[in-house]
Short mmCIF file of C-alpha atoms and ligand atoms in Angstrom, two decimals:
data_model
loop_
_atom_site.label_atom_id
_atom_site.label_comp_id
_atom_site.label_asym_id
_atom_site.label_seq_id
_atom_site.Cartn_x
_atom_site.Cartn_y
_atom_site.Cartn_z
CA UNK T 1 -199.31 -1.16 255.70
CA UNK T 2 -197.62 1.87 254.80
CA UNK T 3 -199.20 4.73 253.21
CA UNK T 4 -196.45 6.11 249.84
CA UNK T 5 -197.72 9.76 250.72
CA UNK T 6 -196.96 9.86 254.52
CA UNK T 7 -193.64 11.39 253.49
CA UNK T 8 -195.72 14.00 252.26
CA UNK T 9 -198.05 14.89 255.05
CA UNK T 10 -194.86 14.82 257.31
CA UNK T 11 -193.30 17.23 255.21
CA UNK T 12 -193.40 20.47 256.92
CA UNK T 13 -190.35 22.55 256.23
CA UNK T 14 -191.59 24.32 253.45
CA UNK T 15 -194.64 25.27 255.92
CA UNK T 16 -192.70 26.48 258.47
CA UNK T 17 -190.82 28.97 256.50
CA UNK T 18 -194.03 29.80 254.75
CA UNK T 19 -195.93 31.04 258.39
CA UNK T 20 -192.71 32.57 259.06
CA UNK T 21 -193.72 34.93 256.01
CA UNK T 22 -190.20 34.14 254.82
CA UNK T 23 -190.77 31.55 252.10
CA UNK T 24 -189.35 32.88 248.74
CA UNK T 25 -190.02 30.34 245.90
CA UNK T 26 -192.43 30.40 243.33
CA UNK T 27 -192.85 33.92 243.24
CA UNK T 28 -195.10 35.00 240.33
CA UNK T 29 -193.86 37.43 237.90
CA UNK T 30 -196.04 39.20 235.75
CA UNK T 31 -194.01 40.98 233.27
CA UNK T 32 -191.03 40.47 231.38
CA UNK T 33 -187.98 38.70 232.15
CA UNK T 34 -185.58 42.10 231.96
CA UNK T 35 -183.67 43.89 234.32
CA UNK T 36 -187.47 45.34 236.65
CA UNK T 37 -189.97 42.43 236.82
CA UNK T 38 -193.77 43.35 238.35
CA UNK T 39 -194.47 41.57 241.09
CA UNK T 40 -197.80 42.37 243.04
CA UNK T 41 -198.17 44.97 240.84
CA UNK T 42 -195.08 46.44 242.28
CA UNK T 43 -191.73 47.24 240.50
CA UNK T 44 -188.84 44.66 241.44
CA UNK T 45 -185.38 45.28 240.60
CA UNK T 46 -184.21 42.00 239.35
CA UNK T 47 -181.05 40.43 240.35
CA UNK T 48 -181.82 36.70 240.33
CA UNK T 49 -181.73 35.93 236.08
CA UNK T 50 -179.73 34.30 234.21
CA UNK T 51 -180.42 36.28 231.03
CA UNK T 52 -177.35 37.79 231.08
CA UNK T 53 -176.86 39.61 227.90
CA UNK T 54 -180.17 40.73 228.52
CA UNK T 55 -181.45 39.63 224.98
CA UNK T 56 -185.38 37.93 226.24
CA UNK T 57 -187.02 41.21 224.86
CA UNK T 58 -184.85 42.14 222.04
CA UNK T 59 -186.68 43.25 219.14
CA UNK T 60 -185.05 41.06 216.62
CA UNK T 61 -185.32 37.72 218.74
CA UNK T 62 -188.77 38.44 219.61
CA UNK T 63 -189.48 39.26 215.68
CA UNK T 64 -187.27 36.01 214.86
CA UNK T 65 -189.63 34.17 217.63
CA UNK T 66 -193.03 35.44 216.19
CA UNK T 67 -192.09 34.99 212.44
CA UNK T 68 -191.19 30.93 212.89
CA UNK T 69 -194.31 30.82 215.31
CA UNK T 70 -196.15 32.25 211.77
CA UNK T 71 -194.11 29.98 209.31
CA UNK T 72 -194.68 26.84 211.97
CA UNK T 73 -197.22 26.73 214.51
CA UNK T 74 -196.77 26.66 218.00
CA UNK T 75 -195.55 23.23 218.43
CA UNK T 76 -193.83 19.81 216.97
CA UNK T 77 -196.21 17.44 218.17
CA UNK T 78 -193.11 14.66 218.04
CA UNK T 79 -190.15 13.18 218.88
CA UNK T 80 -186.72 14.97 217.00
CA UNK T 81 -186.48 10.96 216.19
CA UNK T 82 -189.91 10.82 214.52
CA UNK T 83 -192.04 13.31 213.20
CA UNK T 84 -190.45 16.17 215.11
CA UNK T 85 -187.60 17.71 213.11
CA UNK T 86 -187.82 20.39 211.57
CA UNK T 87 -185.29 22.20 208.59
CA UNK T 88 -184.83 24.83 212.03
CA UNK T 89 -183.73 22.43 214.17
CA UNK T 90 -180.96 20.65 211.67
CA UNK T 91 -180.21 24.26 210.66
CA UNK T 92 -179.50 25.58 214.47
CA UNK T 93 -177.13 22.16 214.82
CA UNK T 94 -175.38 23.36 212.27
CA UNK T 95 -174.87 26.82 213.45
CA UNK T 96 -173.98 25.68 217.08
CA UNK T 97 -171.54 23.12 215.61
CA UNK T 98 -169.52 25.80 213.93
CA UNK T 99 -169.93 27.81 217.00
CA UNK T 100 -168.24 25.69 219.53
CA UNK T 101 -165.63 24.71 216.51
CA UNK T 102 -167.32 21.02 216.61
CA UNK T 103 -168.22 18.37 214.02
CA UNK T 104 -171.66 18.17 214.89
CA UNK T 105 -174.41 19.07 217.34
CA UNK T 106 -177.24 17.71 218.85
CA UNK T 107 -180.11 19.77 220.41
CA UNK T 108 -182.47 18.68 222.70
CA UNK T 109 -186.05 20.05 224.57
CA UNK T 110 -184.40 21.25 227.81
CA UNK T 111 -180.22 21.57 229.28
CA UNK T 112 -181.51 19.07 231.74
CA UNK T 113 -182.29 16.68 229.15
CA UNK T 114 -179.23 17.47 227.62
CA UNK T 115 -177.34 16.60 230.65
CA UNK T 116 -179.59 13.30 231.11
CA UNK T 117 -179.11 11.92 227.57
CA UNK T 118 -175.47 12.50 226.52
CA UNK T 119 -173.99 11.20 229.70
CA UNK T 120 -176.24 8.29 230.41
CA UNK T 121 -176.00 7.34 227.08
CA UNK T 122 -171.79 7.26 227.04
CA UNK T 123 -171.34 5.94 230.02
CA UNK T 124 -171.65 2.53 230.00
CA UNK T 125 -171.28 -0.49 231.93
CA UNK T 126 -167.25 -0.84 232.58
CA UNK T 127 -166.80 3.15 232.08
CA UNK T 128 -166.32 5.40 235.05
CA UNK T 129 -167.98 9.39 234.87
CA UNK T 130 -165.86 11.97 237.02
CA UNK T 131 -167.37 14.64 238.21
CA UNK T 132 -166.34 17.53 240.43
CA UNK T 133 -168.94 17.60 243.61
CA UNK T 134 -170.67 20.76 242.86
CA UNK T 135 -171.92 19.76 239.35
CA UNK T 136 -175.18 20.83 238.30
CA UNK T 137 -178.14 18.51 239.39
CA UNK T 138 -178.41 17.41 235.88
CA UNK T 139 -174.79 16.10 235.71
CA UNK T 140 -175.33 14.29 238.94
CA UNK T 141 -178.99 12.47 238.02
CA UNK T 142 -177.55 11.89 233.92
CA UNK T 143 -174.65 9.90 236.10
CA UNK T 144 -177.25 8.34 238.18
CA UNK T 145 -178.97 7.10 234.97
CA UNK T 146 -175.34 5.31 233.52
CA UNK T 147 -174.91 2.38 233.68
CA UNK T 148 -171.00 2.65 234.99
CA UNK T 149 -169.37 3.93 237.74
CA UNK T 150 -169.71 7.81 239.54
CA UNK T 151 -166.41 9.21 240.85
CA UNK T 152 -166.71 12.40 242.52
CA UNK T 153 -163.55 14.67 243.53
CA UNK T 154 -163.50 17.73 246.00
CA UNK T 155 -165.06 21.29 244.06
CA UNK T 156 -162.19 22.47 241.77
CA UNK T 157 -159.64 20.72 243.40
CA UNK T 158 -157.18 19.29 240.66
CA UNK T 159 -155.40 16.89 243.30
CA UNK T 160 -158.32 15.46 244.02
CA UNK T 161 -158.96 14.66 240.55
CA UNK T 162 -155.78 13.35 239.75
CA UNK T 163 -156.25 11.39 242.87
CA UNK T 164 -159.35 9.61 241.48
CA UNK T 165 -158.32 9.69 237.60
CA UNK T 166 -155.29 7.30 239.49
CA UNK T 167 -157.63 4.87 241.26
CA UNK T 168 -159.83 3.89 237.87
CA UNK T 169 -159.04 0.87 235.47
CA UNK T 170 -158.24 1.34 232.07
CA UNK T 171 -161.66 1.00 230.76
CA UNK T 172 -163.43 4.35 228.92
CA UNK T 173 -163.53 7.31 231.64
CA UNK T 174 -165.67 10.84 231.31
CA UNK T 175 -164.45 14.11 233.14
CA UNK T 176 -167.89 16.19 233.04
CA UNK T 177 -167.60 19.51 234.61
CA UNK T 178 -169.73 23.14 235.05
CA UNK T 179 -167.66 25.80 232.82
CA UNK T 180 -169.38 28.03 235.28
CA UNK T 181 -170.40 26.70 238.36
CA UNK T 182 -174.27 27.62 238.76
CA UNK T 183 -174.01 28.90 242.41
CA UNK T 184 -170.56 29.93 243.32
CA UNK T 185 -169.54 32.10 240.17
CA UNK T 186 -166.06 30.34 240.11
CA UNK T 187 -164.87 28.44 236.72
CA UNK T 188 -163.38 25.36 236.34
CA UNK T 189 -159.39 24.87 236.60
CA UNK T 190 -159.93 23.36 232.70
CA UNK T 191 -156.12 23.54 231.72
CA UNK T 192 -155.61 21.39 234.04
CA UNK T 193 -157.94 18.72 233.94
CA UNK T 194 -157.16 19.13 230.57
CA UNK T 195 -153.61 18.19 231.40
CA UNK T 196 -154.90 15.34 233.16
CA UNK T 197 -157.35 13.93 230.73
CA UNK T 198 -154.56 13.50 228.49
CA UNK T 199 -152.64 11.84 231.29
CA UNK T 200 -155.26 8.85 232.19
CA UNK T 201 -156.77 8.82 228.19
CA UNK T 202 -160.20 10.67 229.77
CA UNK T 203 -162.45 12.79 227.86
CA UNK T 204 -163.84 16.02 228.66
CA UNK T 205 -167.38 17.22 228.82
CA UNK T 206 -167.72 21.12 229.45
CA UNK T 207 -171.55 22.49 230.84
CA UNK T 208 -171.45 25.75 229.26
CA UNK T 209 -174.67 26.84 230.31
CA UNK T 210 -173.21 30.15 232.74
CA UNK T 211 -170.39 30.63 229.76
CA UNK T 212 -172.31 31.02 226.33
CA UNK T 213 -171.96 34.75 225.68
CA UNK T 214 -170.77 35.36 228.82
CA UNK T 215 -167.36 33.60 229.02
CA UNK T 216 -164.12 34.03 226.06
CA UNK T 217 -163.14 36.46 223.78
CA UNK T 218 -166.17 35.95 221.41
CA UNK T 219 -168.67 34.58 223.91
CA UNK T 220 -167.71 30.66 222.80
CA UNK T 221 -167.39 29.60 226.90
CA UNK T 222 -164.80 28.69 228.94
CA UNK T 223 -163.01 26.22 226.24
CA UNK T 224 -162.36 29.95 224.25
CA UNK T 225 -161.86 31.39 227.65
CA UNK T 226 -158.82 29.15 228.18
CA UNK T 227 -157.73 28.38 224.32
CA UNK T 228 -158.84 25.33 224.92
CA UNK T 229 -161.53 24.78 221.84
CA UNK T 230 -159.64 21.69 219.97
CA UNK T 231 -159.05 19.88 223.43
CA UNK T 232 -162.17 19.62 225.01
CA UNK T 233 -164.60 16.49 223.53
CA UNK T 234 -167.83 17.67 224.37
CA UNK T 235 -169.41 21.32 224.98
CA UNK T 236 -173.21 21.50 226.64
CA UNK T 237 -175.49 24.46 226.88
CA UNK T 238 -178.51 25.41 227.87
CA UNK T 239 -180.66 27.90 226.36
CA UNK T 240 -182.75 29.14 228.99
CA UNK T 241 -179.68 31.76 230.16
CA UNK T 242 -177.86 33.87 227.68
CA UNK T 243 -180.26 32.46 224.79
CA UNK T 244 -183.52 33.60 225.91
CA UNK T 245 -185.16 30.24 225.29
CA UNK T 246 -185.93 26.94 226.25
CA UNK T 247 -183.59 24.28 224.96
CA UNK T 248 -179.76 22.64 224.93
CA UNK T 249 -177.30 21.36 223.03
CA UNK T 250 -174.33 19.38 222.67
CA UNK T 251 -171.43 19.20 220.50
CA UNK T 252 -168.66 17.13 220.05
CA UNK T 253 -167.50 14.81 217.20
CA UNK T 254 -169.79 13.57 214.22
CA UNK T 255 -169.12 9.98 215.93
CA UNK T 256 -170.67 10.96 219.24
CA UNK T 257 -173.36 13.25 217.90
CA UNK T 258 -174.50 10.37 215.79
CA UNK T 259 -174.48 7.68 218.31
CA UNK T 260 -176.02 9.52 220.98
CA UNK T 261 -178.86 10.28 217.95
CA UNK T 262 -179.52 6.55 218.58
CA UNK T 263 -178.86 5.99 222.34
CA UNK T 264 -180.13 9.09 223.89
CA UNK T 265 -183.49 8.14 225.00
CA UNK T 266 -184.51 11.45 226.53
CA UNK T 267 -183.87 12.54 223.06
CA UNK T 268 -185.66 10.05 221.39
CA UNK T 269 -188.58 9.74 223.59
CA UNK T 270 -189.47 13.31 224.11
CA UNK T 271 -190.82 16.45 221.79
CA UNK T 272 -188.59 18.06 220.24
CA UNK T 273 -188.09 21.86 220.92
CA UNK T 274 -191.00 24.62 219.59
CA UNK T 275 -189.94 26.08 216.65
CA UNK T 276 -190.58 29.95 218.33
CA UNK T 277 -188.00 28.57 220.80
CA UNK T 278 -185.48 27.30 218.10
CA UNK T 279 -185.61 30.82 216.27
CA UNK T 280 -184.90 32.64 219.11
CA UNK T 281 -182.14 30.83 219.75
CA UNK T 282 -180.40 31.68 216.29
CA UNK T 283 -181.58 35.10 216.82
CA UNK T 284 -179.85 35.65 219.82
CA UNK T 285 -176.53 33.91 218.24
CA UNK T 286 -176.49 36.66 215.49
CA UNK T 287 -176.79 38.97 218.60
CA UNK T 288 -174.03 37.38 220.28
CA UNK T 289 -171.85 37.98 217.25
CA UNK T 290 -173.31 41.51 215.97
CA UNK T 291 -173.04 43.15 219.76
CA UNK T 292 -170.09 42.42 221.68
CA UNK T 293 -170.65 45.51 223.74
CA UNK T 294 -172.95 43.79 225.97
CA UNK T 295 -170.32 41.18 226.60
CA UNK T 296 -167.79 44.05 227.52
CA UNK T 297 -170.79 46.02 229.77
CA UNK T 298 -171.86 42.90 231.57
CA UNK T 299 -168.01 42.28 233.01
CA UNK T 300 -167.56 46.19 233.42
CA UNK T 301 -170.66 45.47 235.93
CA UNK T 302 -169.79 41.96 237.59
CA UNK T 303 -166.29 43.79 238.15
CA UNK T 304 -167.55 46.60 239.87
CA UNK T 305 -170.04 44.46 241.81
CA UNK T 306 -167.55 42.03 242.62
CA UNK T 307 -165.36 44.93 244.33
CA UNK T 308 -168.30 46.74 245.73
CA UNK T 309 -169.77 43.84 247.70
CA UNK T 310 -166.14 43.20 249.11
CA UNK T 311 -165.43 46.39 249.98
CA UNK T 312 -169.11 46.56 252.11
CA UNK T 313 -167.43 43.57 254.17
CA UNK T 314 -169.52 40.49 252.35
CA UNK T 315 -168.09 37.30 251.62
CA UNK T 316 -168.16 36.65 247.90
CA UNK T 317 -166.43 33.19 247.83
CA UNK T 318 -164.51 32.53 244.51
CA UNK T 319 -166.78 34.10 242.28
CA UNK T 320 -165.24 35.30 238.74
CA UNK T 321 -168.33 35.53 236.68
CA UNK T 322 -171.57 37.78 236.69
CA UNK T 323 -172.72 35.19 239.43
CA UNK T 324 -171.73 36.61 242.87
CA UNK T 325 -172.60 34.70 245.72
CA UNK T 326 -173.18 36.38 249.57
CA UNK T 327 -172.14 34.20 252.16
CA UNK T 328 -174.66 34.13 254.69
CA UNK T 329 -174.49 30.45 256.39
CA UNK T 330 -177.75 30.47 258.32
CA UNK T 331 -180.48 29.32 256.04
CA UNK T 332 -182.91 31.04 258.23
CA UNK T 333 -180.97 34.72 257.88
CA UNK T 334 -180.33 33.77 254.16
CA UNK T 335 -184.63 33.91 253.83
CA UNK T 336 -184.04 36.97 255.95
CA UNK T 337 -181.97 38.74 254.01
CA UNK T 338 -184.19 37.94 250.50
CA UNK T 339 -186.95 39.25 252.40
CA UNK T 340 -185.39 42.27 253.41
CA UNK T 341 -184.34 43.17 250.12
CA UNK T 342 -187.49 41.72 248.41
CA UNK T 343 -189.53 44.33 250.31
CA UNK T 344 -187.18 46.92 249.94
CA UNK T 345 -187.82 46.07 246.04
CA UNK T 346 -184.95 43.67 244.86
CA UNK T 347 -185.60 40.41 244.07
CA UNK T 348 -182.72 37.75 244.40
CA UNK T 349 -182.22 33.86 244.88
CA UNK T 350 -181.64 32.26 248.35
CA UNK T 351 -179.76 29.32 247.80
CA UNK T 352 -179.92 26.72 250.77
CA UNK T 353 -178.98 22.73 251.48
CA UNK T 354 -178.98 20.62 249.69
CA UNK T 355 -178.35 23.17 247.11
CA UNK T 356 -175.13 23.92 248.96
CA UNK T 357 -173.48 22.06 251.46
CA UNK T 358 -174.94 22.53 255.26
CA UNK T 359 -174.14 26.19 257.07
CA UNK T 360 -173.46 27.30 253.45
CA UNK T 361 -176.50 29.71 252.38
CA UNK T 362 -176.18 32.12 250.29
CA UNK T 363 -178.10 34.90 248.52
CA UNK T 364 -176.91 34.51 244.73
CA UNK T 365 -177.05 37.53 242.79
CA UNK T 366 -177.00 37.73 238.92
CA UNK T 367 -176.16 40.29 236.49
CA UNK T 368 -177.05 41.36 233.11
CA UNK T 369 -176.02 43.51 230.88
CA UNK T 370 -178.83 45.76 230.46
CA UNK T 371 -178.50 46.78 234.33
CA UNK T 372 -177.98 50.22 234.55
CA UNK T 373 -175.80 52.46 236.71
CA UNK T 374 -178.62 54.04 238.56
CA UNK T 375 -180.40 50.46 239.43
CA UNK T 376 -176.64 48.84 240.18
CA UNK T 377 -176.48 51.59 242.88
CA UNK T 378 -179.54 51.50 244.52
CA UNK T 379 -178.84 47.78 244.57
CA UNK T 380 -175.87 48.43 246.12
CA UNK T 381 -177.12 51.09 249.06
CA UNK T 382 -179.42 48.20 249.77
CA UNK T 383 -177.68 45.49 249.88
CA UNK T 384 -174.93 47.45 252.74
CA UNK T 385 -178.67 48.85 254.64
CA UNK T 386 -180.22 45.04 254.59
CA UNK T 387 -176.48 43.48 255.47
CA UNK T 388 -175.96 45.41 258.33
CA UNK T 389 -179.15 45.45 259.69
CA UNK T 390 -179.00 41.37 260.01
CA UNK T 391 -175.70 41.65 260.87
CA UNK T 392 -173.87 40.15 257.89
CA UNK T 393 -171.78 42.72 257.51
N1 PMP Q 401 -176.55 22.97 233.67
C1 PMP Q 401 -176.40 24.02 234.50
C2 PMP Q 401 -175.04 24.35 235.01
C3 PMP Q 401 -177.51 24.80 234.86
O1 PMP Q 401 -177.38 25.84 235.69
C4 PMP Q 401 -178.79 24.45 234.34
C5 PMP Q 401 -180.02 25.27 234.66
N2 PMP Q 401 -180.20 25.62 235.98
C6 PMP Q 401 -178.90 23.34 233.52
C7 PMP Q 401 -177.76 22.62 233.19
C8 PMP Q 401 -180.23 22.88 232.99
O2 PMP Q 401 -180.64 23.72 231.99
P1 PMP Q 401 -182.20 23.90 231.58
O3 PMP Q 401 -182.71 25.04 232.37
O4 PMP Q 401 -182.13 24.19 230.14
O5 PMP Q 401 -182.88 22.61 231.87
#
């Protein structure tokens, strides 16, 4: 008879990498989440966050954060559908509603469940979800949750889509894409599939979670970034990035919001989000809208990082955001390289299969906008030491 844990015992990857002394997840972090992290009581330069305006330690989110804990305890104890809503939550719907120009919003306990419950929820049994093939994990397991049918086309590729968009029936059909993609720093071609959503009567569902604050004029995403805000159905976020939290959100149409209220059921069967977490949230909105600065400071960086890396000879893919991937290819020399630079006092993300497609490792780095010029440049002088020495560059 077989044993449902001999997967596990055979398992040994994870080992391997670990006796190599080259195993770099998990790493525990005993400090803040800002721009140098303590790690073994040693001073890391941190290039692997996704707080990008920098905003986790800002004195008026963490005051916003400590007064709600004050005025509400530390947790709901309830579903947002039962005894878990609070006057904070409905008020933050609001706000994000006339954020993302939208009807309503919903917000929900993680992105991931945000992901999880709008699209398995819309989808149903004769509709098809499209999505591009280097969604976020949460896209691709909320379409393995629907009930219809999954469609993927090639990364970014608007032939592709059209391609597909051509092949389904005329039954309901959802285009769900990352704004930003998580890993590769590119942005989706959204005038486009914008174009053909129109074409084949689709609608559009935008994962924002890279774009809020980061992305358009105002920090609205990539539907500002493109003049796109009336066109686009459905915007998602996260707020563990730019927000400083724990959280997500969707907004869309009152229709939608209210049905997915309803339908949603890892909305309706999970707590609903801590009220610290929910203040911080509007906290770091107001920030968003009082200091535009950081935006400006945190592109002035990813455009000088961007060129740098280049100009050292690594391979940066398509990024256009703050995310900037290094092409390595080896996983092996991708745990390598973190190593390398993790001893040498930079911590950044090795990103391996299935993450990324096989022979495609890379080291992602991530910027924020309370890096400074000194730190960028050591990061920098490192990065060119560590590259040549494996031979990446
Ligand atoms: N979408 C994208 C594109 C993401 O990168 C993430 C987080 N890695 C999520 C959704 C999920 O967000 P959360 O961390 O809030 O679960």
């Amino acid at each position: 008879m077989a044993d449902i844990f001999t997967k596990c015992r055979e398992f040994t990857r994870a080992k391997e990498i670990m006796a190599m002394g080259i195993y770099p997840y998990f790493t525990e972090i005993s400090s803040a989440q800002e721009t140098e992290v303590i790690i073994d009581g040693r001073n890391v330069l941190m290039l692997g966050s996704n707080s990008y305006l920098g905003l986790t330690c800002h004195p008026k989110v963490k005051a916003a954060a400590a007064a709600a804990l004050d005025k509400y305890g530390t947790g709901c104890a309830g579903s947002r559908f039962l005894n878990g809503t609070l006057d904070i939550h409905r008020e933050l719907e609001e706000r994000l509603a006339r954020f993302f120009r939208k009807e309503d919003a919903l917000v929900f306990s993680t992105g991931f469940q945000t992901n999880l419950g709008t699209i398995s929820a819309l989808v149903a049994k004769n509709d098809t979800v499209l999505i591009d093939r280097l969604d976020h994990a949460s896209i691709i397991d909320g379409t393995r949750m629907a009930f219809g049918k999954i469609k993927k086309f090639i990364h970014n590729d608007m032939e592709d889509l059209d391609r597909v968009l051509s092949l389904c029936n005329e039954n309901g059909k959802l285009i769900v894409i990352d704004g930003v993609f998580s890993m590769e720093g590119d942005i989706a071609r959204l005038p486009r599939i914008n174009e053909l959503a129109k074409k084949y009567g689709a609608r559009i569902m935008v994962d924002d979670a890279h774009s809020i604050g980061v992305l358009g004029k105002t920090g609205r995403g990539t539907s500002e970034h493109f003049g796109l805000e009336s066109e686009i159905d459905l915007i998602m976020i996260t707020f563990s990035k730019t927000l400083a939290s724990i959280g997500g959100c969707v907004a869309g149409d009152e229709s939608v919001i209210h049905y997915l209220k309803h339908h949603s059921r890892p909305l309706i069967f999970s707590a609903s989000l801590p009220p610290s977490a929910v203040a911080t949230v509007m906290a770091c909105l107001d920030i968003i809208e009082e200091e535009p600065e950081r935006r400006e400071r945190l592109w002035n960086i990813t455009h000088k990082m961007q060129s740098e890396f280049t100009g050292m000879g690594f391979d940066i893919g398509k990024s256009e955001t703050p995310i900037i991937p290094l092409f390595i290819g080896d996983m092996e020399k991708a745990f390598m390289m973190r190593k390398l630079l993790f001893d040498a006092g930079i911590f950044v993300n090795p990103v391996v299969p299935p993450a990324v497609p096989p022979e495609q490792a890379l080291i992602r780095t991530s910027f924020m906008a309370t890096h400074t010029d000194p730190q960028l440049d050591f990061a920098l002088e490192t990065f060119q030491k560590m590259g040549k020495k494996l031979g990446i560059i």
